[in-house]
Amino acid sequence: MIERIFHPIGQGAFYSERHTSCNINIVYDCGTTNPRLLAKQRVVSQSFRKDDVIHILFISHFDKDHISLIDTLKKAVKKIERVVLPLLHDEQKIFLSNIYKALGQSRLAKLVSDPNDFFGIETQIIGVRPSSDTEIGEIPSLNVLEINETRTEIQSGTPLTINGFNDWVYIPFNYQSKTRSNEFQNKLHNEGIDVGKLKTYPDYLLYGITDVEKKKIIGVYNGRGIYKGKGVSGNINENSMFLYSGPSCKKDLHKHSWIRGHYSCDLSICYIDIDCHSHRVACLYTGDGDLNKVDIRKLYGRYWDLIGTIQIPHHGSGKSFKATPFDKGGFLCPMSVGNKNPYRHPSPIVISELFLKRNFPILVTEDSTFEEDIH
Ligand SMILES: [Zn+2]
């Protein structure tokens, strides 16, 4: 059996899959907007046993709400064997790590600038090259246990397997968008911050910047000063890596033919059981991707008939949503949202459009969990 859990992390992202017969664990993103809250840390530390191994941790992108609890995860398990993350251009890497340094988030700065150092020698780093392809072609699958290097790169769309186990593949796709972080950069520029230098000099924060400028960066990020409001928290990245997790190809439909979803809210208050009896056992994780820019139906066309669960991107934001991929209906659509998030996620339009096409929007908050058991 495979247990797929959308954990109650609130405004953030933390999803896991466990192949119960061999205790293989994978995680997609691990973060929240307020990682200092003990309750949030517990959600992560209590999801695994001390002797568990995370065989692959996938990181969709480097926004705080998707990575800020990785340190907690590291401490909670025996080891994280390998990490699959989107490769960034040097400019983007230097820029993001400088921003995290300005925010006083030195660990996140380290994760962006030097993931090998962040995770330590026990962990392999697999970078996924950015791509603007519109369709994933036939790329030979790669058994991650056969990778020996501590650091390697793969092409977007490469099916990864763990020894071919359960005929299951993980297919990451690193889509790069130019427009997303520009809004943030424009705001910095308008405050008189030299964005060019932030992108060029890794040590700019140490030597080249005044306290006033640092405060301005924090202000723009958090929505203070002239940018009063919700800020850009959780939206400063150009990349977002999609991930297909499911059977390798269509001829194996018969193998995975039963899926059951549990939705629990406040544990005992409500409990919904969805029996799907479906062959659509695969899940498409979308991080904070933008469905207006990436046609997921075309991109994952070879696997589309196997996908029954789609994580709604960007916490149900209306801006990142497009309804056409959901036309055929019947998709289970979990989305992570904080109970009292300032961004007003999810958008009511997203919810109503999903319902209109007979899909199932599922809100995963601080006190609700969605779990699927795949037999
Ligand atoms: Zn996010």
mmCIF file of C-alpha atoms and ligand atoms in Angstrom:
data_model
loop_
_atom_site.group_PDB
_atom_site.id
_atom_site.type_symbol
_atom_site.label_atom_id
_atom_site.label_comp_id
_atom_site.label_asym_id
_atom_site.label_seq_id
_atom_site.Cartn_x
_atom_site.Cartn_y
_atom_site.Cartn_z
ATOM 1 C CA MET A 1 0.000 0.000 0.000
ATOM 2 C CA ILE A 2 1.027 3.593 -0.521
ATOM 3 C CA GLU A 3 -0.057 6.205 2.022
ATOM 4 C CA ARG A 4 -0.148 9.706 0.626
ATOM 5 C CA ILE A 5 -0.649 12.446 3.199
ATOM 6 C CA PHE A 6 -1.300 16.161 2.864
ATOM 7 C CA HIS A 7 -0.234 17.232 6.341
ATOM 8 C CA PRO A 8 -1.967 19.940 8.448
ATOM 9 C CA ILE A 9 0.741 22.563 8.053
ATOM 10 C CA GLY A 10 -1.543 25.518 7.298
ATOM 11 C CA GLN A 11 -0.128 28.206 4.999
ATOM 12 C CA GLY A 12 2.757 26.269 3.517
ATOM 13 C CA ALA A 13 3.324 22.850 1.989
ATOM 14 C CA PHE A 14 4.211 19.463 3.433
ATOM 15 C CA TYR A 15 3.244 16.286 1.632
ATOM 16 C CA SER A 16 4.545 12.737 1.993
ATOM 17 C CA GLU A 17 4.169 9.295 0.491
ATOM 18 C CA ARG A 18 5.111 6.060 2.197
ATOM 19 C CA HIS A 19 5.326 2.674 0.492
ATOM 20 C CA THR A 20 4.347 0.699 3.561
ATOM 21 C CA SER A 21 5.698 -2.727 2.533
ATOM 22 C CA CYS A 22 9.293 -1.502 2.259
ATOM 23 C CA ASN A 23 9.142 1.719 4.241
ATOM 24 C CA ILE A 24 10.172 3.950 1.369
ATOM 25 C CA ASN A 25 9.416 7.585 2.147
ATOM 26 C CA ILE A 26 9.285 10.583 -0.089
ATOM 27 C CA VAL A 27 8.468 14.155 0.862
ATOM 28 C CA TYR A 28 7.429 17.068 -1.356
ATOM 29 C CA ASP A 29 8.167 20.436 0.282
ATOM 30 C CA CYS A 30 8.364 21.062 3.999
ATOM 31 C CA GLY A 31 7.606 24.554 5.180
ATOM 32 C CA THR A 32 5.176 27.085 6.518
ATOM 33 C CA THR A 33 4.993 30.846 6.892
ATOM 34 C CA ASN A 34 5.437 30.655 10.682
ATOM 35 C CA PRO A 35 7.984 27.861 11.319
ATOM 36 C CA ARG A 36 8.739 29.041 14.866
ATOM 37 C CA LEU A 37 5.378 27.803 16.116
ATOM 38 C CA LEU A 38 5.942 24.587 18.041
ATOM 39 C CA ALA A 39 2.668 23.198 16.758
ATOM 40 C CA LYS A 40 3.960 23.454 13.180
ATOM 41 C CA GLN A 41 7.279 21.832 14.069
ATOM 42 C CA ARG A 42 5.381 18.988 15.727
ATOM 43 C CA VAL A 43 3.384 18.324 12.573
ATOM 44 C CA VAL A 44 6.699 17.525 10.877
ATOM 45 C CA SER A 45 8.509 15.742 13.706
ATOM 46 C CA GLN A 46 5.521 13.530 14.545
ATOM 47 C CA SER A 47 4.975 12.449 10.954
ATOM 48 C CA PHE A 48 8.010 10.165 10.978
ATOM 49 C CA ARG A 49 9.791 7.786 13.311
ATOM 50 C CA LYS A 50 13.337 8.494 14.451
ATOM 51 C CA ASP A 51 14.703 5.600 12.393
ATOM 52 C CA ASP A 52 12.848 6.531 9.202
ATOM 53 C CA VAL A 53 14.840 7.375 6.096
ATOM 54 C CA ILE A 54 13.565 9.943 3.613
ATOM 55 C CA HIS A 55 14.596 8.403 0.315
ATOM 56 C CA ILE A 56 13.823 11.526 -1.694
ATOM 57 C CA LEU A 57 12.948 15.023 -0.555
ATOM 58 C CA PHE A 58 11.614 17.093 -3.453
ATOM 59 C CA ILE A 59 11.768 20.872 -3.132
ATOM 60 C CA SER A 60 9.417 22.713 -5.484
ATOM 61 C CA HIS A 61 11.064 26.123 -5.043
ATOM 62 C CA PHE A 62 12.806 28.202 -2.430
ATOM 63 C CA ASP A 63 10.010 30.332 -1.009
ATOM 64 C CA LYS A 64 10.061 30.292 2.775
ATOM 65 C CA ASP A 65 6.652 28.671 3.180
ATOM 66 C CA HIS A 66 7.885 25.591 1.269
ATOM 67 C CA ILE A 67 11.317 25.095 2.882
ATOM 68 C CA SER A 68 11.277 26.603 6.372
ATOM 69 C CA LEU A 69 10.708 23.284 8.218
ATOM 70 C CA ILE A 70 13.335 21.209 6.403
ATOM 71 C CA ASP A 71 15.700 21.601 9.364
ATOM 72 C CA THR A 72 12.971 20.183 11.604
ATOM 73 C CA LEU A 73 12.507 17.261 9.190
ATOM 74 C CA LYS A 74 16.266 16.631 9.146
ATOM 75 C CA LYS A 75 16.318 16.340 12.925
ATOM 76 C CA ALA A 76 13.200 14.169 13.041
ATOM 77 C CA VAL A 77 14.471 11.320 10.838
ATOM 78 C CA LYS A 78 17.543 9.103 10.609
ATOM 79 C CA LYS A 79 18.621 10.695 7.360
ATOM 80 C CA ILE A 80 17.531 12.392 4.178
ATOM 81 C CA GLU A 81 19.201 10.287 1.513
ATOM 82 C CA ARG A 82 18.745 12.589 -1.439
ATOM 83 C CA VAL A 83 17.185 15.880 -2.383
ATOM 84 C CA VAL A 84 15.771 16.747 -5.786
ATOM 85 C CA LEU A 85 15.535 20.489 -6.317
ATOM 86 C CA PRO A 86 15.199 22.979 -9.166
ATOM 87 C CA LEU A 87 18.538 24.228 -10.486
ATOM 88 C CA LEU A 88 18.789 27.991 -10.319
ATOM 89 C CA HIS A 89 20.842 30.332 -12.459
ATOM 90 C CA ASP A 90 23.731 31.848 -10.488
ATOM 91 C CA GLU A 91 22.095 35.266 -10.548
ATOM 92 C CA GLN A 92 18.870 33.929 -9.032
ATOM 93 C CA LYS A 93 20.805 31.901 -6.461
ATOM 94 C CA ILE A 94 22.871 34.892 -5.294
ATOM 95 C CA PHE A 95 19.799 37.154 -5.252
ATOM 96 C CA LEU A 96 17.667 34.772 -3.179
ATOM 97 C CA SER A 97 20.388 33.979 -0.686
ATOM 98 C CA ASN A 98 21.095 37.717 -0.266
ATOM 99 C CA ILE A 99 17.399 38.330 0.419
ATOM 100 C CA TYR A 100 17.342 35.568 3.051
ATOM 101 C CA LYS A 101 20.494 37.013 4.628
ATOM 102 C CA ALA A 102 18.781 40.415 4.822
ATOM 103 C CA LEU A 103 15.804 38.750 6.496
ATOM 104 C CA GLY A 104 18.117 37.110 9.056
ATOM 105 C CA GLN A 105 17.346 33.639 7.668
ATOM 106 C CA SER A 106 20.895 32.366 7.380
ATOM 107 C CA ARG A 107 19.894 28.672 7.131
ATOM 108 C CA LEU A 108 17.572 29.352 4.213
ATOM 109 C CA ALA A 109 20.322 31.435 2.577
ATOM 110 C CA LYS A 110 22.639 28.439 2.960
ATOM 111 C CA LEU A 111 20.047 26.034 1.529
ATOM 112 C CA VAL A 112 19.766 28.189 -1.585
ATOM 113 C CA SER A 113 23.458 28.941 -2.059
ATOM 114 C CA ASP A 114 25.013 25.604 -1.070
ATOM 115 C CA PRO A 115 22.544 22.719 -0.585
ATOM 116 C CA ASN A 116 25.366 20.161 -0.194
ATOM 117 C CA ASP A 117 26.691 22.083 2.782
ATOM 118 C CA PHE A 118 23.174 22.595 4.193
ATOM 119 C CA PHE A 119 22.309 18.882 4.150
ATOM 120 C CA GLY A 120 25.789 17.465 4.835
ATOM 121 C CA ILE A 121 27.776 14.668 3.221
ATOM 122 C CA GLU A 122 25.165 11.963 3.799
ATOM 123 C CA THR A 123 22.749 13.578 1.355
ATOM 124 C CA GLN A 124 22.910 13.517 -2.427
ATOM 125 C CA ILE A 125 21.764 16.606 -4.296
ATOM 126 C CA ILE A 126 20.049 16.145 -7.649
ATOM 127 C CA GLY A 127 19.423 19.386 -9.514
ATOM 128 C CA VAL A 128 16.677 19.501 -12.137
ATOM 129 C CA ARG A 129 17.565 21.704 -15.102
ATOM 130 C CA PRO A 130 14.992 24.346 -16.031
ATOM 131 C CA SER A 131 12.999 23.732 -19.171
ATOM 132 C CA SER A 132 10.440 25.500 -21.289
ATOM 133 C CA ASP A 133 9.278 22.295 -23.047
ATOM 134 C CA THR A 134 5.542 21.961 -23.429
ATOM 135 C CA GLU A 135 5.432 18.175 -23.326
ATOM 136 C CA ILE A 136 7.463 15.536 -21.540
ATOM 137 C CA GLY A 137 8.930 13.142 -24.080
ATOM 138 C CA GLU A 138 10.154 9.615 -23.761
ATOM 139 C CA ILE A 139 13.110 9.872 -21.409
ATOM 140 C CA PRO A 140 14.640 6.672 -19.985
ATOM 141 C CA SER A 141 13.973 6.275 -16.275
ATOM 142 C CA LEU A 142 16.766 6.652 -13.763
ATOM 143 C CA ASN A 143 17.131 4.515 -10.646
ATOM 144 C CA VAL A 144 18.263 6.944 -7.961
ATOM 145 C CA LEU A 145 20.067 4.153 -6.083
ATOM 146 C CA GLU A 146 22.488 3.930 -9.011
ATOM 147 C CA ILE A 147 23.569 7.555 -8.714
ATOM 148 C CA ASN A 148 26.951 7.705 -6.977
ATOM 149 C CA GLU A 149 27.877 11.380 -7.122
ATOM 150 C CA THR A 150 27.039 13.629 -4.182
ATOM 151 C CA ARG A 151 25.868 16.221 -6.660
ATOM 152 C CA THR A 152 24.374 15.642 -10.069
ATOM 153 C CA GLU A 153 22.008 17.205 -12.606
ATOM 154 C CA ILE A 154 19.108 15.729 -14.532
ATOM 155 C CA GLN A 155 16.871 16.909 -17.331
ATOM 156 C CA SER A 156 13.317 18.054 -16.526
ATOM 157 C CA GLY A 157 10.924 15.183 -17.253
ATOM 158 C CA THR A 158 13.289 12.372 -16.208
ATOM 159 C CA PRO A 159 11.310 9.567 -14.498
ATOM 160 C CA LEU A 160 13.082 8.698 -11.238
ATOM 161 C CA THR A 161 12.579 5.298 -9.626
ATOM 162 C CA ILE A 162 13.687 3.787 -6.333
ATOM 163 C CA ASN A 163 14.985 0.465 -7.670
ATOM 164 C CA GLY A 164 11.881 0.281 -9.888
ATOM 165 C CA PHE A 165 9.868 -0.461 -6.773
ATOM 166 C CA ASN A 166 6.063 -0.804 -7.212
ATOM 167 C CA ASP A 167 6.491 0.306 -10.835
ATOM 168 C CA TRP A 168 6.310 3.818 -9.365
ATOM 169 C CA VAL A 169 8.003 6.854 -10.888
ATOM 170 C CA TYR A 170 8.591 10.418 -9.789
ATOM 171 C CA ILE A 171 8.836 12.887 -12.667
ATOM 172 C CA PRO A 172 9.996 16.379 -11.723
ATOM 173 C CA PHE A 173 9.695 19.285 -14.124
ATOM 174 C CA ASN A 174 11.413 22.571 -13.344
ATOM 175 C CA TYR A 175 9.480 25.275 -15.102
ATOM 176 C CA GLN A 176 11.081 28.676 -15.095
ATOM 177 C CA SER A 177 9.019 31.829 -15.170
ATOM 178 C CA LYS A 178 10.590 35.219 -15.673
ATOM 179 C CA THR A 179 7.723 37.390 -14.519
ATOM 180 C CA ARG A 180 6.974 36.120 -11.034
ATOM 181 C CA SER A 181 9.848 37.555 -9.023
ATOM 182 C CA ASN A 182 10.033 40.717 -11.124
ATOM 183 C CA GLU A 183 7.259 42.310 -9.070
ATOM 184 C CA PHE A 184 9.399 41.907 -5.974
ATOM 185 C CA GLN A 185 12.505 43.179 -7.752
ATOM 186 C CA ASN A 186 10.649 46.197 -9.109
ATOM 187 C CA LYS A 187 9.480 47.108 -5.620
ATOM 188 C CA LEU A 188 13.055 46.833 -4.315
ATOM 189 C CA HIS A 189 14.274 49.003 -7.180
ATOM 190 C CA ASN A 190 11.598 51.618 -6.412
ATOM 191 C CA GLU A 191 12.877 51.737 -2.822
ATOM 192 C CA GLY A 192 16.338 52.589 -4.158
ATOM 193 C CA ILE A 193 17.853 49.140 -3.626
ATOM 194 C CA ASP A 194 20.529 48.136 -6.150
ATOM 195 C CA VAL A 195 18.984 44.873 -7.388
ATOM 196 C CA GLY A 196 21.883 44.337 -9.829
ATOM 197 C CA LYS A 197 24.358 44.155 -6.955
ATOM 198 C CA LEU A 198 22.058 41.845 -4.969
ATOM 199 C CA LYS A 199 22.218 39.486 -7.952
ATOM 200 C CA THR A 200 25.957 39.737 -8.509
ATOM 201 C CA TYR A 201 27.767 39.765 -5.169
ATOM 202 C CA PRO A 202 27.280 36.832 -2.769
ATOM 203 C CA ASP A 203 28.777 38.900 0.087
ATOM 204 C CA TYR A 204 26.910 42.111 -0.719
ATOM 205 C CA LEU A 205 24.965 41.883 2.547
ATOM 206 C CA LEU A 206 28.186 41.716 4.549
ATOM 207 C CA TYR A 207 30.009 44.653 3.028
ATOM 208 C CA GLY A 208 27.947 46.635 0.575
ATOM 209 C CA ILE A 209 24.699 47.489 2.268
ATOM 210 C CA THR A 210 23.543 49.925 4.949
ATOM 211 C CA ASP A 211 21.143 49.097 7.782
ATOM 212 C CA VAL A 212 18.586 51.422 6.217
ATOM 213 C CA GLU A 213 18.734 49.480 2.953
ATOM 214 C CA LYS A 214 18.431 46.201 4.824
ATOM 215 C CA LYS A 215 15.323 47.499 6.592
ATOM 216 C CA LYS A 216 13.870 48.512 3.239
ATOM 217 C CA ILE A 217 14.349 44.969 1.886
ATOM 218 C CA ILE A 218 12.626 43.524 4.960
ATOM 219 C CA GLY A 219 9.862 46.114 4.580
ATOM 220 C CA VAL A 220 9.193 45.231 0.939
ATOM 221 C CA TYR A 221 9.241 41.509 1.743
ATOM 222 C CA ASN A 222 6.862 41.845 4.679
ATOM 223 C CA GLY A 223 4.637 44.526 3.170
ATOM 224 C CA ARG A 224 5.634 47.431 5.375
ATOM 225 C CA GLY A 225 6.599 51.033 4.560
ATOM 226 C CA ILE A 226 5.198 52.285 1.284
ATOM 227 C CA TYR A 227 4.224 48.699 0.424
ATOM 228 C CA LYS A 228 1.881 48.309 3.345
ATOM 229 C CA GLY A 229 -0.196 45.199 3.099
ATOM 230 C CA LYS A 230 0.359 41.516 2.750
ATOM 231 C CA GLY A 231 3.900 41.775 1.359
ATOM 232 C CA VAL A 232 5.361 39.301 -1.061
ATOM 233 C CA SER A 233 5.988 36.580 1.500
ATOM 234 C CA GLY A 234 6.007 33.286 -0.303
ATOM 235 C CA ASN A 235 6.320 34.779 -3.751
ATOM 236 C CA ILE A 236 9.858 35.804 -4.652
ATOM 237 C CA ASN A 237 10.878 32.871 -6.822
ATOM 238 C CA GLU A 238 11.100 32.404 -10.554
ATOM 239 C CA ASN A 239 10.987 28.616 -10.400
ATOM 240 C CA SER A 240 8.441 26.076 -9.327
ATOM 241 C CA MET A 241 9.052 22.386 -9.827
ATOM 242 C CA PHE A 242 6.089 20.169 -10.656
ATOM 243 C CA LEU A 243 6.159 16.485 -9.694
ATOM 244 C CA TYR A 244 4.238 13.516 -11.039
ATOM 245 C CA SER A 245 4.116 10.612 -8.592
ATOM 246 C CA GLY A 246 2.465 7.515 -9.981
ATOM 247 C CA PRO A 247 2.706 4.363 -12.086
ATOM 248 C CA SER A 248 5.278 4.327 -14.859
ATOM 249 C CA CYS A 249 2.974 3.775 -17.813
ATOM 250 C CA LYS A 250 -0.533 3.049 -18.939
ATOM 251 C CA LYS A 251 -0.178 -0.673 -19.498
ATOM 252 C CA ASP A 252 0.011 -1.118 -15.746
ATOM 253 C CA LEU A 253 -3.446 0.271 -15.074
ATOM 254 C CA HIS A 254 -4.587 -2.973 -13.509
ATOM 255 C CA LYS A 255 -1.850 -2.937 -10.910
ATOM 256 C CA HIS A 256 -3.096 0.068 -9.012
ATOM 257 C CA SER A 257 -6.819 0.068 -9.106
ATOM 258 C CA TRP A 258 -8.145 1.200 -5.832
ATOM 259 C CA ILE A 259 -7.769 4.400 -3.928
ATOM 260 C CA ARG A 260 -9.431 5.595 -0.783
ATOM 261 C CA GLY A 261 -9.295 9.132 0.545
ATOM 262 C CA HIS A 262 -9.847 10.170 4.147
ATOM 263 C CA TYR A 263 -10.404 13.734 5.100
ATOM 264 C CA SER A 264 -10.295 14.466 8.762
ATOM 265 C CA CYS A 265 -10.983 17.803 10.318
ATOM 266 C CA ASP A 266 -10.273 18.502 14.004
ATOM 267 C CA LEU A 267 -9.811 14.731 14.262
ATOM 268 C CA SER A 268 -13.181 13.790 15.653
ATOM 269 C CA ILE A 269 -15.404 16.588 14.447
ATOM 270 C CA CYS A 270 -15.799 15.478 10.885
ATOM 271 C CA TYR A 271 -14.545 12.594 8.862
ATOM 272 C CA ILE A 272 -15.237 12.148 5.202
ATOM 273 C CA ASP A 273 -14.422 8.998 3.338
ATOM 274 C CA ILE A 274 -14.130 9.134 -0.413
ATOM 275 C CA ASP A 275 -14.003 5.787 -2.158
ATOM 276 C CA CYS A 276 -12.821 6.307 -5.659
ATOM 277 C CA HIS A 277 -12.358 2.791 -7.020
ATOM 278 C CA SER A 278 -10.266 4.474 -9.610
ATOM 279 C CA HIS A 279 -7.216 3.637 -11.637
ATOM 280 C CA ARG A 280 -6.271 7.309 -11.392
ATOM 281 C CA VAL A 281 -3.860 6.760 -8.513
ATOM 282 C CA ALA A 282 -1.152 9.232 -9.517
ATOM 283 C CA CYS A 283 -0.765 12.641 -7.950
ATOM 284 C CA LEU A 284 0.504 15.796 -9.576
ATOM 285 C CA TYR A 285 2.181 18.104 -7.081
ATOM 286 C CA THR A 286 2.327 21.664 -8.343
ATOM 287 C CA GLY A 287 4.021 23.710 -5.583
ATOM 288 C CA ASP A 288 3.336 27.366 -6.298
ATOM 289 C CA GLY A 289 3.355 26.828 -10.079
ATOM 290 C CA ASP A 290 1.182 28.849 -12.424
ATOM 291 C CA LEU A 291 -1.385 26.877 -14.432
ATOM 292 C CA ASN A 292 -1.750 29.808 -16.838
ATOM 293 C CA LYS A 293 1.856 29.396 -17.921
ATOM 294 C CA VAL A 294 2.200 25.629 -17.772
ATOM 295 C CA ASP A 295 -0.359 23.475 -19.546
ATOM 296 C CA ILE A 296 -0.105 20.527 -17.140
ATOM 297 C CA ARG A 297 -2.531 18.477 -19.223
ATOM 298 C CA LYS A 298 -0.171 18.704 -22.206
ATOM 299 C CA LEU A 299 3.066 18.576 -20.205
ATOM 300 C CA TYR A 300 2.136 15.331 -18.443
ATOM 301 C CA GLY A 301 0.009 14.154 -21.396
ATOM 302 C CA ARG A 302 1.493 10.627 -21.442
ATOM 303 C CA TYR A 303 0.432 10.148 -17.823
ATOM 304 C CA TRP A 304 -2.718 12.273 -17.744
ATOM 305 C CA ASP A 305 -5.192 9.378 -17.570
ATOM 306 C CA LEU A 306 -3.438 8.074 -14.453
ATOM 307 C CA ILE A 307 -3.670 11.312 -12.492
ATOM 308 C CA GLY A 308 -6.562 11.498 -10.038
ATOM 309 C CA THR A 309 -5.156 13.906 -7.460
ATOM 310 C CA ILE A 310 -3.855 17.375 -8.269
ATOM 311 C CA GLN A 311 -2.497 19.620 -5.556
ATOM 312 C CA ILE A 312 -3.940 23.041 -6.351
ATOM 313 C CA PRO A 313 -0.970 25.397 -6.799
ATOM 314 C CA HIS A 314 -0.111 28.411 -4.720
ATOM 315 C CA HIS A 315 -2.555 27.714 -1.889
ATOM 316 C CA GLY A 316 -5.584 28.143 -4.144
ATOM 317 C CA SER A 317 -4.599 31.585 -5.409
ATOM 318 C CA GLY A 318 -6.856 32.777 -8.227
ATOM 319 C CA LYS A 319 -3.892 34.243 -10.120
ATOM 320 C CA SER A 320 -2.142 30.877 -10.479
ATOM 321 C CA PHE A 321 -5.272 28.932 -11.398
ATOM 322 C CA LYS A 322 -6.753 27.840 -14.687
ATOM 323 C CA ALA A 323 -9.807 25.590 -14.835
ATOM 324 C CA THR A 324 -9.336 23.788 -18.172
ATOM 325 C CA PRO A 325 -7.064 20.977 -16.876
ATOM 326 C CA PHE A 326 -9.958 19.970 -14.602
ATOM 327 C CA ASP A 327 -12.491 19.646 -17.418
ATOM 328 C CA LYS A 328 -12.979 15.894 -17.194
ATOM 329 C CA GLY A 329 -13.892 16.094 -13.505
ATOM 330 C CA GLY A 330 -13.363 13.624 -10.699
ATOM 331 C CA PHE A 331 -10.044 15.082 -9.527
ATOM 332 C CA LEU A 332 -9.321 15.211 -5.806
ATOM 333 C CA CYS A 333 -7.882 18.685 -5.299
ATOM 334 C CA PRO A 334 -6.123 19.267 -1.973
ATOM 335 C CA MET A 335 -4.682 22.715 -1.286
ATOM 336 C CA SER A 336 -2.713 23.947 1.718
ATOM 337 C CA VAL A 337 -4.095 27.092 3.319
ATOM 338 C CA GLY A 338 -3.679 28.762 6.683
ATOM 339 C CA ASN A 339 -6.891 29.230 8.657
ATOM 340 C CA LYS A 340 -6.323 32.952 9.001
ATOM 341 C CA ASN A 341 -3.969 33.705 6.141
ATOM 342 C CA PRO A 342 -3.710 37.359 5.061
ATOM 343 C CA TYR A 343 -3.669 36.445 1.357
ATOM 344 C CA ARG A 344 -7.295 35.346 1.343
ATOM 345 C CA HIS A 345 -6.353 31.954 -0.014
ATOM 346 C CA PRO A 346 -8.082 30.043 -1.430
ATOM 347 C CA SER A 347 -9.898 32.144 -3.977
ATOM 348 C CA PRO A 348 -13.671 31.452 -3.944
ATOM 349 C CA ILE A 349 -13.527 31.421 -7.760
ATOM 350 C CA VAL A 350 -11.067 28.511 -7.684
ATOM 351 C CA ILE A 351 -13.376 26.558 -5.394
ATOM 352 C CA SER A 352 -16.489 27.230 -7.436
ATOM 353 C CA GLU A 353 -14.808 26.425 -10.775
ATOM 354 C CA LEU A 354 -13.555 23.105 -9.393
ATOM 355 C CA PHE A 355 -17.050 22.264 -8.151
ATOM 356 C CA LEU A 356 -18.629 23.315 -11.452
ATOM 357 C CA LYS A 357 -16.521 20.751 -13.291
ATOM 358 C CA ARG A 358 -17.396 18.129 -10.679
ATOM 359 C CA ASN A 359 -14.024 17.982 -8.929
ATOM 360 C CA PHE A 360 -13.426 17.834 -5.175
ATOM 361 C CA PRO A 361 -11.648 20.836 -3.635
ATOM 362 C CA ILE A 362 -10.134 19.783 -0.297
ATOM 363 C CA LEU A 363 -8.824 22.426 2.098
ATOM 364 C CA VAL A 364 -5.898 21.238 4.168
ATOM 365 C CA THR A 365 -5.430 23.708 7.025
ATOM 366 C CA GLU A 366 -3.847 23.614 10.489
ATOM 367 C CA ASP A 367 -6.549 21.264 11.705
ATOM 368 C CA SER A 368 -7.428 19.151 8.710
ATOM 369 C CA THR A 369 -5.571 16.376 6.955
ATOM 370 C CA PHE A 370 -6.144 14.605 3.672
ATOM 371 C CA GLU A 371 -4.863 11.081 3.291
ATOM 372 C CA GLU A 372 -5.082 8.664 0.373
ATOM 373 C CA ASP A 373 -4.447 4.941 0.627
ATOM 374 C CA ILE A 374 -3.508 3.325 -2.652
ATOM 375 C CA HIS A 375 -3.762 -0.430 -2.951
HETATM 376 ZN ZN ZN B 1 3.653 28.946 -1.233
#
